[in-house]
Amino acid sequence: MVFEPTFEEIDDEAATLPEVSDDNDAEPLQGDLPEEELPPVGA
């Protein structure tokens, strides 16, 4: 049997997810390299 959710079921499930923000205030990862230490594009 294949489960095919209805639009309402998908919408209800999506309503429980946290809001996504496009803020760029996230802390950089410790593995991030400064731009001058990155290899050239296409290398």
PDB file of N, CA and C in Angstrom:
ATOM      1  N   MET A   1       0.846  -1.184   0.000  1.00  0.00           N
ATOM      2  CA  MET A   1       0.000   0.000   0.000  1.00  0.00           C
ATOM      3  C   MET A   1       0.891   1.246   0.000  1.00  0.00           C
ATOM      4  N   VAL A   2       0.591   2.178  -0.875  1.00  0.00           N
ATOM      5  CA  VAL A   2       1.373   3.399  -0.999  1.00  0.00           C
ATOM      6  C   VAL A   2       0.646   4.517  -0.267  1.00  0.00           C
ATOM      7  N   PHE A   3       1.406   5.244   0.552  1.00  0.00           N
ATOM      8  CA  PHE A   3       0.826   6.367   1.285  1.00  0.00           C
ATOM      9  C   PHE A   3       0.955   7.626   0.444  1.00  0.00           C
ATOM     10  N   GLU A   4      -0.157   8.217   0.095  1.00  0.00           N
ATOM     11  CA  GLU A   4      -0.166   9.462  -0.654  1.00  0.00           C
ATOM     12  C   GLU A   4      -0.887  10.513   0.179  1.00  0.00           C
ATOM     13  N   PRO A   5      -0.121  11.356   0.869  1.00  0.00           N
ATOM     14  CA  PRO A   5      -0.765  12.355   1.729  1.00  0.00           C
ATOM     15  C   PRO A   5      -1.529  13.392   0.908  1.00  0.00           C
ATOM     16  N   THR A   6      -2.577  13.896   1.495  1.00  0.00           N
ATOM     17  CA  THR A   6      -3.348  14.954   0.841  1.00  0.00           C
ATOM     18  C   THR A   6      -2.652  16.286   1.092  1.00  0.00           C
ATOM     19  N   PHE A   7      -3.068  17.306   0.363  1.00  0.00           N
ATOM     20  CA  PHE A   7      -2.504  18.638   0.566  1.00  0.00           C
ATOM     21  C   PHE A   7      -2.717  19.096   2.000  1.00  0.00           C
ATOM     22  N   GLU A   8      -3.889  18.817   2.554  1.00  0.00           N
ATOM     23  CA  GLU A   8      -4.183  19.238   3.923  1.00  0.00           C
ATOM     24  C   GLU A   8      -3.242  18.574   4.923  1.00  0.00           C
ATOM     25  N   GLU A   9      -2.938  17.289   4.723  1.00  0.00           N
ATOM     26  CA  GLU A   9      -2.022  16.591   5.627  1.00  0.00           C
ATOM     27  C   GLU A   9      -0.616  17.178   5.534  1.00  0.00           C
ATOM     28  N   ILE A  10      -0.182  17.482   4.322  1.00  0.00           N
ATOM     29  CA  ILE A  10       1.138  18.084   4.142  1.00  0.00           C
ATOM     30  C   ILE A  10       1.164  19.471   4.776  1.00  0.00           C
ATOM     31  N   ASP A  11       0.113  20.246   4.571  1.00  0.00           N
ATOM     32  CA  ASP A  11       0.036  21.592   5.118  1.00  0.00           C
ATOM     33  C   ASP A  11       0.038  21.563   6.640  1.00  0.00           C
ATOM     34  N   ASP A  12      -0.696  20.619   7.231  1.00  0.00           N
ATOM     35  CA  ASP A  12      -0.735  20.500   8.691  1.00  0.00           C
ATOM     36  C   ASP A  12       0.641  20.148   9.240  1.00  0.00           C
ATOM     37  N   GLU A  13       1.343  19.240   8.563  1.00  0.00           N
ATOM     38  CA  GLU A  13       2.674  18.851   9.022  1.00  0.00           C
ATOM     39  C   GLU A  13       3.658  20.011   8.871  1.00  0.00           C
ATOM     40  N   ALA A  14       3.545  20.757   7.788  1.00  0.00           N
ATOM     41  CA  ALA A  14       4.439  21.894   7.561  1.00  0.00           C
ATOM     42  C   ALA A  14       4.209  22.984   8.602  1.00  0.00           C
ATOM     43  N   ALA A  15       2.989  23.112   9.089  1.00  0.00           N
ATOM     44  CA  ALA A  15       2.684  24.132  10.090  1.00  0.00           C
ATOM     45  C   ALA A  15       3.398  23.859  11.407  1.00  0.00           C
ATOM     46  N   THR A  16       3.789  22.608  11.655  1.00  0.00           N
ATOM     47  CA  THR A  16       4.465  22.280  12.912  1.00  0.00           C
ATOM     48  C   THR A  16       5.969  22.526  12.834  1.00  0.00           C
ATOM     49  N   LEU A  17       6.504  22.793  11.634  1.00  0.00           N
ATOM     50  CA  LEU A  17       7.935  23.024  11.478  1.00  0.00           C
ATOM     51  C   LEU A  17       8.297  24.434  11.938  1.00  0.00           C
ATOM     52  N   PRO A  18       9.519  24.628  12.446  1.00  0.00           N
ATOM     53  CA  PRO A  18       9.924  25.979  12.860  1.00  0.00           C
ATOM     54  C   PRO A  18      10.089  26.889  11.649  1.00  0.00           C
ATOM     55  N   GLU A  19       9.918  28.177  11.878  1.00  0.00           N
ATOM     56  CA  GLU A  19      10.083  29.146  10.802  1.00  0.00           C
ATOM     57  C   GLU A  19      11.556  29.227  10.409  1.00  0.00           C
ATOM     58  N   VAL A  20      11.805  29.387   9.128  1.00  0.00           N
ATOM     59  CA  VAL A  20      13.164  29.501   8.624  1.00  0.00           C
ATOM     60  C   VAL A  20      13.450  30.979   8.389  1.00  0.00           C
ATOM     61  N   SER A  21      14.614  31.404   8.824  1.00  0.00           N
ATOM     62  CA  SER A  21      15.000  32.799   8.671  1.00  0.00           C
ATOM     63  C   SER A  21      16.174  32.901   7.705  1.00  0.00           C
ATOM     64  N   ASP A  22      16.245  34.002   6.993  1.00  0.00           N
ATOM     65  CA  ASP A  22      17.382  34.200   6.096  1.00  0.00           C
ATOM     66  C   ASP A  22      18.417  35.132   6.716  1.00  0.00           C
ATOM     67  N   ASP A  23      18.365  35.277   8.038  1.00  0.00           N
ATOM     68  CA  ASP A  23      19.354  36.108   8.724  1.00  0.00           C
ATOM     69  C   ASP A  23      20.743  35.518   8.540  1.00  0.00           C
ATOM     70  N   ASN A  24      21.700  36.369   8.347  1.00  0.00           N
ATOM     71  CA  ASN A  24      23.079  35.916   8.177  1.00  0.00           C
ATOM     72  C   ASN A  24      23.882  36.121   9.458  1.00  0.00           C
ATOM     73  N   ASP A  25      23.238  35.954  10.613  1.00  0.00           N
ATOM     74  CA  ASP A  25      23.926  36.193  11.873  1.00  0.00           C
ATOM     75  C   ASP A  25      24.421  34.903  12.526  1.00  0.00           C
ATOM     76  N   ALA A  26      24.489  33.838  11.781  1.00  0.00           N
ATOM     77  CA  ALA A  26      24.976  32.570  12.330  1.00  0.00           C
ATOM     78  C   ALA A  26      26.484  32.650  12.524  1.00  0.00           C
ATOM     79  N   GLU A  27      26.953  32.011  13.583  1.00  0.00           N
ATOM     80  CA  GLU A  27      28.387  31.975  13.847  1.00  0.00           C
ATOM     81  C   GLU A  27      29.081  31.148  12.766  1.00  0.00           C
ATOM     82  N   PRO A  28      30.236  31.582  12.286  1.00  0.00           N
ATOM     83  CA  PRO A  28      30.955  30.775  11.293  1.00  0.00           C
ATOM     84  C   PRO A  28      31.466  29.484  11.922  1.00  0.00           C
ATOM     85  N   LEU A  29      31.561  28.447  11.115  1.00  0.00           N
ATOM     86  CA  LEU A  29      32.096  27.185  11.600  1.00  0.00           C
ATOM     87  C   LEU A  29      33.586  27.342  11.859  1.00  0.00           C
ATOM     88  N   GLN A  30      34.113  26.560  12.795  1.00  0.00           N
ATOM     89  CA  GLN A  30      35.527  26.687  13.126  1.00  0.00           C
ATOM     90  C   GLN A  30      36.413  26.231  11.979  1.00  0.00           C
ATOM     91  N   GLY A  31      35.891  25.452  11.056  1.00  0.00           N
ATOM     92  CA  GLY A  31      36.677  24.987   9.926  1.00  0.00           C
ATOM     93  C   GLY A  31      36.731  25.975   8.782  1.00  0.00           C
ATOM     94  N   ASP A  32      36.018  27.107   8.906  1.00  0.00           N
ATOM     95  CA  ASP A  32      36.013  28.092   7.823  1.00  0.00           C
ATOM     96  C   ASP A  32      37.395  28.702   7.635  1.00  0.00           C
ATOM     97  N   LEU A  33      37.781  28.871   6.384  1.00  0.00           N
ATOM     98  CA  LEU A  33      39.067  29.481   6.053  1.00  0.00           C
ATOM     99  C   LEU A  33      38.840  30.899   5.554  1.00  0.00           C
ATOM    100  N   PRO A  34      39.792  31.782   5.832  1.00  0.00           N
ATOM    101  CA  PRO A  34      39.690  33.123   5.236  1.00  0.00           C
ATOM    102  C   PRO A  34      39.749  33.011   3.711  1.00  0.00           C
ATOM    103  N   GLU A  35      39.137  33.954   3.028  1.00  0.00           N
ATOM    104  CA  GLU A  35      39.045  33.885   1.564  1.00  0.00           C
ATOM    105  C   GLU A  35      40.413  33.780   0.900  1.00  0.00           C
ATOM    106  N   GLU A  36      41.419  34.454   1.454  1.00  0.00           N
ATOM    107  CA  GLU A  36      42.749  34.418   0.833  1.00  0.00           C
ATOM    108  C   GLU A  36      43.421  33.055   0.950  1.00  0.00           C
ATOM    109  N   GLU A  37      42.928  32.172   1.836  1.00  0.00           N
ATOM    110  CA  GLU A  37      43.496  30.834   1.988  1.00  0.00           C
ATOM    111  C   GLU A  37      42.763  29.774   1.160  1.00  0.00           C
ATOM    112  N   LEU A  38      41.692  30.161   0.467  1.00  0.00           N
ATOM    113  CA  LEU A  38      40.941  29.214  -0.351  1.00  0.00           C
ATOM    114  C   LEU A  38      41.650  28.995  -1.685  1.00  0.00           C
ATOM    115  N   PRO A  39      41.520  27.807  -2.260  1.00  0.00           N
ATOM    116  CA  PRO A  39      42.120  27.584  -3.580  1.00  0.00           C
ATOM    117  C   PRO A  39      41.379  28.395  -4.639  1.00  0.00           C
ATOM    118  N   PRO A  40      42.022  28.675  -5.771  1.00  0.00           N
ATOM    119  CA  PRO A  40      41.349  29.437  -6.823  1.00  0.00           C
ATOM    120  C   PRO A  40      40.115  28.689  -7.340  1.00  0.00           C
ATOM    121  N   VAL A  41      39.150  29.433  -7.820  1.00  0.00           N
ATOM    122  CA  VAL A  41      37.923  28.844  -8.348  1.00  0.00           C
ATOM    123  C   VAL A  41      38.267  28.000  -9.562  1.00  0.00           C
ATOM    124  N   GLY A  42      37.722  26.792  -9.609  1.00  0.00           N
ATOM    125  CA  GLY A  42      37.967  25.898 -10.724  1.00  0.00           C
ATOM    126  C   GLY A  42      39.201  25.038 -10.557  1.00  0.00           C
ATOM    127  N   ALA A  43      39.883  25.177  -9.429  1.00  0.00           N
ATOM    128  CA  ALA A  43      41.110  24.376  -9.219  1.00  0.00           C
ATOM    129  C   ALA A  43      40.773  22.991  -8.727  1.00  0.00           C
TER     130      ALA A  43
END
